[in-house]
Amino acid sequence: MALPPAPASPAGHADYESAVRDLNGLQTTHEVIQQIRASRGSLNEHSVPEFTAFVEKLGHRVADFDRLAVIHVTGTKGKGSTCAFVDAILRQHPARLKVGLFTSPHLVEVRERIQIDGRPLSKDAFARYFYDVYDRLASPDPPLRLVHAGSPTMPMYFRFLALMAFHAFLAESVDVAIIEVGVGGEYDPTNVVERPVVCGIASLGVDH
């Protein structure tokens, strides 16, 4: 699906350092955590529908993610390593596949979380894709479809990066996207993918 042009960013707005600063402003606050606890987790039930609404406001459809041939990986321990192994294997495929990788957390820089062909997004690409998503979501047009009265109007840190990864992978026309879950479970926003080609489950602990 073709996307309309993104709103122009103010001068000095679209550099990597500004992107990291604005991204850090999306960290989950103590108040939000307390609200989730007070709701006994019921707010989490809105996680995937809210994420879907952000996808739609960005100009995509959930069905667009089918083009990414998603490999969806979860687990308590080993899911990051599993994603790294799969990434390395696919990049050796004789068809020379273009492989996207979304993982968390990062070790040094946040752009490590979104990689294409074994390389993190460059600082320029990270800033470009960050503000492409950020400015579209901040724009009042088209309006965001609110799932419930308390729905957020901007995704929190992990959700934003997941949305940005999907957006970047579509824009870069990757052949395969390896997606690691966040916390995991039924309400993980990466469950927005309806037709992954493979689901991987690493070892599960009691906490899951």
Short mmCIF file of N, CA and C in Angstrom, two decimals, residues 16-159:
data_model
loop_
_atom_site.label_atom_id
_atom_site.label_comp_id
_atom_site.label_asym_id
_atom_site.label_seq_id
_atom_site.Cartn_x
_atom_site.Cartn_y
_atom_site.Cartn_z
N TYR A 16 19.77 11.72 14.44
CA TYR A 16 19.73 10.52 15.27
C TYR A 16 19.62 10.87 16.76
N GLU A 17 20.38 11.84 17.21
CA GLU A 17 20.35 12.20 18.63
C GLU A 17 18.96 12.67 19.04
N SER A 18 18.31 13.44 18.18
CA SER A 18 16.94 13.88 18.48
C SER A 18 15.99 12.70 18.51
N ALA A 19 16.18 11.75 17.59
CA ALA A 19 15.32 10.57 17.56
C ALA A 19 15.45 9.77 18.85
N VAL A 20 16.68 9.58 19.32
CA VAL A 20 16.89 8.83 20.56
C VAL A 20 16.26 9.56 21.74
N ARG A 21 16.41 10.89 21.76
CA ARG A 21 15.81 11.67 22.85
C ARG A 21 14.30 11.54 22.84
N ASP A 22 13.68 11.67 21.67
CA ASP A 22 12.22 11.58 21.60
C ASP A 22 11.74 10.17 21.88
N LEU A 23 12.51 9.17 21.45
CA LEU A 23 12.16 7.79 21.76
C LEU A 23 12.20 7.55 23.26
N ASN A 24 13.23 8.05 23.93
CA ASN A 24 13.33 7.86 25.38
C ASN A 24 12.17 8.51 26.12
N GLY A 25 11.57 9.51 25.50
CA GLY A 25 10.40 10.14 26.10
C GLY A 25 9.17 9.25 26.06
N LEU A 26 9.25 8.11 25.36
CA LEU A 26 8.13 7.18 25.27
C LEU A 26 8.26 6.02 26.26
N GLN A 27 9.25 6.10 27.15
CA GLN A 27 9.41 5.04 28.14
C GLN A 27 8.16 4.93 29.00
N THR A 28 7.83 3.71 29.39
CA THR A 28 6.66 3.47 30.24
C THR A 28 6.86 4.14 31.59
N THR A 29 5.93 4.98 31.99
CA THR A 29 6.06 5.71 33.24
C THR A 29 5.55 4.88 34.42
N HIS A 30 5.93 5.31 35.61
CA HIS A 30 5.47 4.64 36.82
C HIS A 30 3.95 4.67 36.92
N GLU A 31 3.36 5.79 36.49
CA GLU A 31 1.90 5.92 36.57
C GLU A 31 1.20 4.89 35.69
N VAL A 32 1.76 4.66 34.49
CA VAL A 32 1.16 3.68 33.58
C VAL A 32 1.27 2.29 34.16
N ILE A 33 2.41 1.96 34.73
CA ILE A 33 2.60 0.65 35.34
C ILE A 33 1.60 0.45 36.48
N GLN A 34 1.38 1.50 37.29
CA GLN A 34 0.43 1.41 38.39
C GLN A 34 -0.99 1.22 37.87
N GLN A 35 -1.33 1.87 36.76
CA GLN A 35 -2.67 1.71 36.17
C GLN A 35 -2.89 0.28 35.72
N ILE A 36 -1.88 -0.31 35.10
CA ILE A 36 -2.00 -1.70 34.64
C ILE A 36 -2.17 -2.64 35.81
N ARG A 37 -1.39 -2.40 36.87
CA ARG A 37 -1.50 -3.24 38.06
C ARG A 37 -2.87 -3.10 38.70
N ALA A 38 -3.37 -1.85 38.76
CA ALA A 38 -4.67 -1.61 39.37
C ALA A 38 -5.79 -2.26 38.57
N SER A 39 -5.59 -2.38 37.26
CA SER A 39 -6.62 -2.98 36.41
C SER A 39 -6.53 -4.51 36.40
N ARG A 40 -5.58 -5.04 37.22
CA ARG A 40 -5.32 -6.49 37.26
C ARG A 40 -5.01 -7.05 35.87
N GLY A 41 -4.31 -6.22 35.10
CA GLY A 41 -3.86 -6.67 33.79
C GLY A 41 -4.89 -6.53 32.68
N SER A 42 -6.10 -6.05 33.02
CA SER A 42 -7.14 -5.98 31.98
C SER A 42 -6.79 -5.00 30.87
N LEU A 43 -5.98 -3.97 31.20
CA LEU A 43 -5.58 -3.02 30.16
C LEU A 43 -4.72 -3.70 29.10
N ASN A 44 -4.03 -4.78 29.50
CA ASN A 44 -3.20 -5.50 28.53
C ASN A 44 -4.04 -6.14 27.43
N GLU A 45 -5.31 -6.40 27.73
CA GLU A 45 -6.18 -7.01 26.73
C GLU A 45 -6.34 -6.13 25.50
N HIS A 46 -6.07 -4.84 25.67
CA HIS A 46 -6.21 -3.90 24.56
C HIS A 46 -4.91 -3.76 23.76
N SER A 47 -3.86 -4.45 24.17
CA SER A 47 -2.55 -4.24 23.58
C SER A 47 -2.53 -4.46 22.07
N VAL A 48 -2.99 -5.62 21.61
CA VAL A 48 -2.95 -5.91 20.18
C VAL A 48 -3.92 -5.03 19.39
N PRO A 49 -5.18 -4.84 19.85
CA PRO A 49 -6.06 -3.92 19.12
C PRO A 49 -5.51 -2.50 19.04
N GLU A 50 -4.88 -2.02 20.12
CA GLU A 50 -4.28 -0.68 20.08
C GLU A 50 -3.13 -0.63 19.08
N PHE A 51 -2.32 -1.68 19.07
CA PHE A 51 -1.20 -1.73 18.13
C PHE A 51 -1.73 -1.74 16.69
N THR A 52 -2.81 -2.48 16.48
CA THR A 52 -3.43 -2.53 15.15
C THR A 52 -3.89 -1.13 14.73
N ALA A 53 -4.43 -0.37 15.67
CA ALA A 53 -4.88 0.99 15.35
C ALA A 53 -3.70 1.87 14.96
N PHE A 54 -2.55 1.69 15.62
CA PHE A 54 -1.36 2.45 15.23
C PHE A 54 -0.88 2.06 13.83
N VAL A 55 -0.95 0.77 13.54
CA VAL A 55 -0.57 0.28 12.21
C VAL A 55 -1.43 0.97 11.15
N GLU A 56 -2.73 1.03 11.40
CA GLU A 56 -3.66 1.63 10.44
C GLU A 56 -3.42 3.13 10.30
N LYS A 57 -3.15 3.82 11.40
CA LYS A 57 -2.90 5.26 11.32
C LYS A 57 -1.62 5.54 10.54
N LEU A 58 -0.68 4.63 10.63
CA LEU A 58 0.57 4.79 9.89
C LEU A 58 0.37 4.62 8.39
N GLY A 59 -0.76 4.02 8.00
CA GLY A 59 -1.06 3.85 6.59
C GLY A 59 -0.90 2.45 6.08
N HIS A 60 -0.62 1.51 6.99
CA HIS A 60 -0.49 0.11 6.61
C HIS A 60 -1.77 -0.64 6.99
N ARG A 61 -1.83 -1.89 6.54
CA ARG A 61 -2.82 -2.84 7.02
C ARG A 61 -2.08 -3.99 7.66
N VAL A 62 -2.70 -4.64 8.63
CA VAL A 62 -2.07 -5.80 9.26
C VAL A 62 -1.72 -6.85 8.21
N ALA A 63 -2.57 -6.98 7.19
CA ALA A 63 -2.32 -7.96 6.14
C ALA A 63 -1.04 -7.67 5.36
N ASP A 64 -0.59 -6.41 5.39
CA ASP A 64 0.66 -6.07 4.69
C ASP A 64 1.84 -6.83 5.27
N PHE A 65 1.76 -7.19 6.55
CA PHE A 65 2.89 -7.86 7.20
C PHE A 65 3.08 -9.27 6.67
N ASP A 66 2.06 -9.81 6.01
CA ASP A 66 2.21 -11.14 5.41
C ASP A 66 3.31 -11.15 4.36
N ARG A 67 3.56 -9.99 3.75
CA ARG A 67 4.60 -9.91 2.72
C ARG A 67 5.99 -10.07 3.30
N LEU A 68 6.11 -9.96 4.61
CA LEU A 68 7.42 -10.01 5.24
C LEU A 68 7.88 -11.43 5.56
N ALA A 69 7.02 -12.43 5.35
CA ALA A 69 7.37 -13.82 5.69
C ALA A 69 7.95 -13.88 7.09
N VAL A 70 7.14 -13.50 8.06
CA VAL A 70 7.60 -13.34 9.44
C VAL A 70 7.93 -14.68 10.11
N ILE A 71 9.08 -14.71 10.76
CA ILE A 71 9.44 -15.80 11.67
C ILE A 71 9.34 -15.21 13.08
N HIS A 72 8.39 -15.72 13.85
CA HIS A 72 8.02 -15.14 15.15
C HIS A 72 8.58 -16.02 16.26
N VAL A 73 9.42 -15.45 17.12
CA VAL A 73 10.14 -16.25 18.12
C VAL A 73 9.84 -15.76 19.52
N THR A 74 9.49 -16.71 20.41
CA THR A 74 9.21 -16.38 21.80
C THR A 74 9.95 -17.34 22.72
N GLY A 75 9.82 -17.11 24.03
CA GLY A 75 10.47 -17.96 25.01
C GLY A 75 11.02 -17.13 26.16
N THR A 76 11.33 -17.78 27.26
CA THR A 76 11.91 -17.10 28.41
C THR A 76 13.40 -16.90 28.23
N LYS A 77 14.09 -17.96 27.84
CA LYS A 77 15.54 -17.89 27.63
C LYS A 77 15.86 -18.42 26.24
N GLY A 78 16.78 -17.78 25.58
CA GLY A 78 17.26 -18.28 24.31
C GLY A 78 16.59 -17.74 23.08
N LYS A 79 15.53 -16.90 23.25
CA LYS A 79 14.85 -16.42 22.04
C LYS A 79 15.72 -15.47 21.24
N GLY A 80 16.51 -14.64 21.92
CA GLY A 80 17.40 -13.75 21.20
C GLY A 80 18.47 -14.51 20.44
N SER A 81 19.03 -15.53 21.08
CA SER A 81 20.03 -16.36 20.41
C SER A 81 19.43 -17.11 19.24
N THR A 82 18.21 -17.60 19.43
CA THR A 82 17.52 -18.30 18.33
C THR A 82 17.34 -17.38 17.14
N CYS A 83 16.93 -16.14 17.40
CA CYS A 83 16.76 -15.17 16.32
C CYS A 83 18.09 -14.91 15.61
N ALA A 84 19.17 -14.81 16.39
CA ALA A 84 20.48 -14.55 15.80
C ALA A 84 20.94 -15.72 14.94
N PHE A 85 20.69 -16.96 15.41
CA PHE A 85 21.06 -18.14 14.62
C PHE A 85 20.28 -18.18 13.30
N VAL A 86 18.96 -17.94 13.40
CA VAL A 86 18.13 -17.98 12.20
C VAL A 86 18.56 -16.90 11.21
N ASP A 87 18.87 -15.72 11.73
CA ASP A 87 19.33 -14.62 10.90
C ASP A 87 20.61 -15.02 10.15
N ALA A 88 21.56 -15.59 10.88
CA ALA A 88 22.84 -15.98 10.28
C ALA A 88 22.65 -17.07 9.22
N ILE A 89 21.76 -18.02 9.49
CA ILE A 89 21.50 -19.10 8.54
C ILE A 89 20.87 -18.57 7.26
N LEU A 90 19.84 -17.72 7.42
CA LEU A 90 19.13 -17.22 6.24
C LEU A 90 20.02 -16.34 5.38
N ARG A 91 20.96 -15.62 6.00
CA ARG A 91 21.83 -14.75 5.22
C ARG A 91 22.85 -15.54 4.40
N GLN A 92 22.96 -16.85 4.69
CA GLN A 92 23.85 -17.71 3.89
C GLN A 92 23.09 -18.45 2.80
N HIS A 93 21.79 -18.21 2.71
CA HIS A 93 20.97 -18.91 1.71
C HIS A 93 21.43 -18.52 0.30
N PRO A 94 21.53 -19.50 -0.59
CA PRO A 94 22.00 -19.19 -1.96
C PRO A 94 21.11 -18.21 -2.70
N ALA A 95 19.85 -18.04 -2.27
CA ALA A 95 18.96 -17.09 -2.94
C ALA A 95 19.28 -15.64 -2.55
N ARG A 96 20.25 -15.46 -1.62
CA ARG A 96 20.67 -14.13 -1.17
C ARG A 96 19.46 -13.33 -0.68
N LEU A 97 18.80 -13.91 0.29
CA LEU A 97 17.62 -13.27 0.87
C LEU A 97 17.99 -11.99 1.60
N LYS A 98 17.09 -11.03 1.54
CA LYS A 98 17.24 -9.81 2.33
C LYS A 98 16.51 -10.04 3.64
N VAL A 99 17.25 -10.03 4.76
CA VAL A 99 16.71 -10.47 6.04
C VAL A 99 16.62 -9.31 7.03
N GLY A 100 15.42 -9.11 7.58
CA GLY A 100 15.22 -8.14 8.64
C GLY A 100 15.20 -8.84 9.99
N LEU A 101 15.72 -8.18 11.00
CA LEU A 101 15.79 -8.75 12.35
C LEU A 101 15.38 -7.70 13.37
N PHE A 102 14.39 -8.04 14.21
CA PHE A 102 13.96 -7.16 15.28
C PHE A 102 14.11 -7.88 16.60
N THR A 103 14.97 -7.37 17.49
CA THR A 103 15.21 -8.00 18.79
C THR A 103 15.27 -6.94 19.88
N SER A 104 15.31 -7.39 21.11
CA SER A 104 15.50 -6.50 22.25
C SER A 104 16.06 -7.32 23.42
N PRO A 105 16.76 -6.66 24.35
CA PRO A 105 17.13 -5.24 24.35
C PRO A 105 18.36 -5.01 23.50
N HIS A 106 18.88 -3.79 23.52
CA HIS A 106 20.12 -3.51 22.81
C HIS A 106 21.27 -3.45 23.82
N LEU A 107 22.48 -3.57 23.31
CA LEU A 107 23.66 -3.56 24.18
C LEU A 107 24.30 -2.18 24.26
N VAL A 108 24.45 -1.51 23.11
CA VAL A 108 25.13 -0.22 23.08
C VAL A 108 24.20 0.88 22.56
N GLU A 109 23.62 0.67 21.38
CA GLU A 109 22.75 1.67 20.78
C GLU A 109 21.42 1.05 20.39
N VAL A 110 20.37 1.83 20.50
CA VAL A 110 19.02 1.32 20.25
C VAL A 110 18.85 0.84 18.82
N ARG A 111 19.60 1.40 17.88
CA ARG A 111 19.44 1.00 16.49
C ARG A 111 19.86 -0.44 16.25
N GLU A 112 20.54 -1.06 17.24
CA GLU A 112 20.88 -2.48 17.14
C GLU A 112 19.63 -3.35 17.07
N ARG A 113 18.52 -2.84 17.58
CA ARG A 113 17.29 -3.64 17.65
C ARG A 113 16.67 -3.90 16.27
N ILE A 114 16.95 -3.04 15.31
CA ILE A 114 16.39 -3.18 13.97
C ILE A 114 17.55 -3.34 13.00
N GLN A 115 17.70 -4.54 12.47
CA GLN A 115 18.82 -4.83 11.57
C GLN A 115 18.32 -5.34 10.22
N ILE A 116 19.10 -5.07 9.22
CA ILE A 116 18.83 -5.60 7.88
C ILE A 116 20.12 -6.17 7.33
N ASP A 117 20.06 -7.43 6.95
CA ASP A 117 21.24 -8.13 6.43
C ASP A 117 22.41 -8.07 7.40
N GLY A 118 22.10 -8.27 8.68
CA GLY A 118 23.15 -8.37 9.69
C GLY A 118 23.72 -7.05 10.16
N ARG A 119 23.18 -5.94 9.71
CA ARG A 119 23.70 -4.64 10.10
C ARG A 119 22.58 -3.79 10.72
N PRO A 120 22.86 -3.16 11.86
CA PRO A 120 21.87 -2.24 12.43
C PRO A 120 21.58 -1.11 11.45
N LEU A 121 20.38 -0.56 11.55
CA LEU A 121 20.08 0.62 10.74
C LEU A 121 21.15 1.68 10.98
N SER A 122 21.54 2.36 9.93
CA SER A 122 22.47 3.47 10.10
C SER A 122 21.79 4.56 10.92
N LYS A 123 22.57 5.48 11.46
CA LYS A 123 21.97 6.57 12.25
C LYS A 123 21.01 7.39 11.40
N ASP A 124 21.39 7.64 10.15
CA ASP A 124 20.51 8.42 9.28
C ASP A 124 19.22 7.66 8.99
N ALA A 125 19.32 6.34 8.72
CA ALA A 125 18.12 5.55 8.43
C ALA A 125 17.24 5.44 9.66
N PHE A 126 17.87 5.27 10.84
CA PHE A 126 17.08 5.17 12.07
C PHE A 126 16.28 6.45 12.29
N ALA A 127 16.95 7.60 12.15
CA ALA A 127 16.25 8.88 12.34
C ALA A 127 15.14 9.06 11.32
N ARG A 128 15.42 8.68 10.07
CA ARG A 128 14.42 8.84 9.01
C ARG A 128 13.18 8.01 9.29
N TYR A 129 13.38 6.75 9.63
CA TYR A 129 12.23 5.89 9.89
C TYR A 129 11.55 6.27 11.20
N PHE A 130 12.33 6.69 12.19
CA PHE A 130 11.73 7.09 13.47
C PHE A 130 10.75 8.24 13.24
N TYR A 131 11.21 9.29 12.56
CA TYR A 131 10.34 10.46 12.40
C TYR A 131 9.26 10.25 11.35
N ASP A 132 9.49 9.32 10.44
CA ASP A 132 8.42 8.95 9.53
C ASP A 132 7.24 8.42 10.33
N VAL A 133 7.53 7.53 11.29
CA VAL A 133 6.48 6.96 12.14
C VAL A 133 5.97 7.99 13.14
N TYR A 134 6.88 8.65 13.83
CA TYR A 134 6.52 9.59 14.90
C TYR A 134 5.63 10.72 14.38
N ASP A 135 6.04 11.31 13.25
CA ASP A 135 5.27 12.45 12.72
C ASP A 135 3.90 12.02 12.22
N ARG A 136 3.81 10.84 11.62
CA ARG A 136 2.51 10.37 11.15
C ARG A 136 1.56 10.12 12.33
N LEU A 137 2.09 9.52 13.40
CA LEU A 137 1.25 9.23 14.56
C LEU A 137 0.86 10.51 15.29
N ALA A 138 1.74 11.50 15.28
CA ALA A 138 1.45 12.76 15.97
C ALA A 138 0.48 13.64 15.18
N SER A 139 0.36 13.38 13.88
CA SER A 139 -0.53 14.20 13.05
C SER A 139 -2.00 13.89 13.38
N PRO A 140 -2.86 14.91 13.40
CA PRO A 140 -4.28 14.67 13.68
C PRO A 140 -5.02 14.04 12.50
N ASP A 141 -4.38 13.97 11.35
CA ASP A 141 -5.05 13.46 10.15
C ASP A 141 -4.21 12.33 9.54
N PRO A 142 -4.78 11.13 9.42
CA PRO A 142 -6.14 10.75 9.81
C PRO A 142 -6.22 10.53 11.32
N PRO A 143 -7.39 10.65 11.91
CA PRO A 143 -7.53 10.45 13.35
C PRO A 143 -7.24 9.01 13.75
N LEU A 144 -6.69 8.85 14.93
CA LEU A 144 -6.42 7.52 15.46
C LEU A 144 -7.72 6.86 15.90
N ARG A 145 -7.88 5.60 15.53
CA ARG A 145 -9.06 4.84 15.98
C ARG A 145 -8.81 4.40 17.42
N LEU A 146 -9.57 4.97 18.36
CA LEU A 146 -9.40 4.65 19.78
C LEU A 146 -10.12 3.35 20.12
N VAL A 147 -9.39 2.44 20.74
CA VAL A 147 -9.95 1.14 21.10
C VAL A 147 -10.84 1.27 22.32
N HIS A 148 -10.46 2.14 23.26
CA HIS A 148 -11.29 2.41 24.45
C HIS A 148 -10.97 3.82 24.91
N ALA A 149 -11.69 4.30 25.89
CA ALA A 149 -11.58 5.71 26.29
C ALA A 149 -10.17 6.08 26.74
N GLY A 150 -9.44 5.13 27.32
CA GLY A 150 -8.10 5.42 27.82
C GLY A 150 -6.98 5.03 26.88
N SER A 151 -7.30 4.75 25.63
CA SER A 151 -6.27 4.33 24.68
C SER A 151 -5.19 5.40 24.52
N PRO A 152 -3.92 5.00 24.50
CA PRO A 152 -2.84 5.98 24.28
C PRO A 152 -2.86 6.50 22.86
N THR A 153 -2.41 7.72 22.66
CA THR A 153 -2.35 8.30 21.33
C THR A 153 -0.97 8.16 20.70
N MET A 154 -0.02 7.64 21.47
CA MET A 154 1.32 7.35 20.96
C MET A 154 1.80 6.09 21.66
N PRO A 155 2.35 5.12 20.92
CA PRO A 155 2.79 3.88 21.56
C PRO A 155 3.98 4.11 22.47
N MET A 156 4.05 3.30 23.53
CA MET A 156 5.20 3.35 24.42
C MET A 156 6.42 2.75 23.73
N TYR A 157 7.55 2.82 24.41
CA TYR A 157 8.88 2.54 23.87
C TYR A 157 8.96 1.26 23.02
N PHE A 158 8.64 0.10 23.61
CA PHE A 158 8.79 -1.15 22.87
C PHE A 158 7.80 -1.21 21.70
N ARG A 159 6.57 -0.81 21.95
CA ARG A 159 5.57 -0.85 20.88
C ARG A 159 5.99 0.05 19.72
#
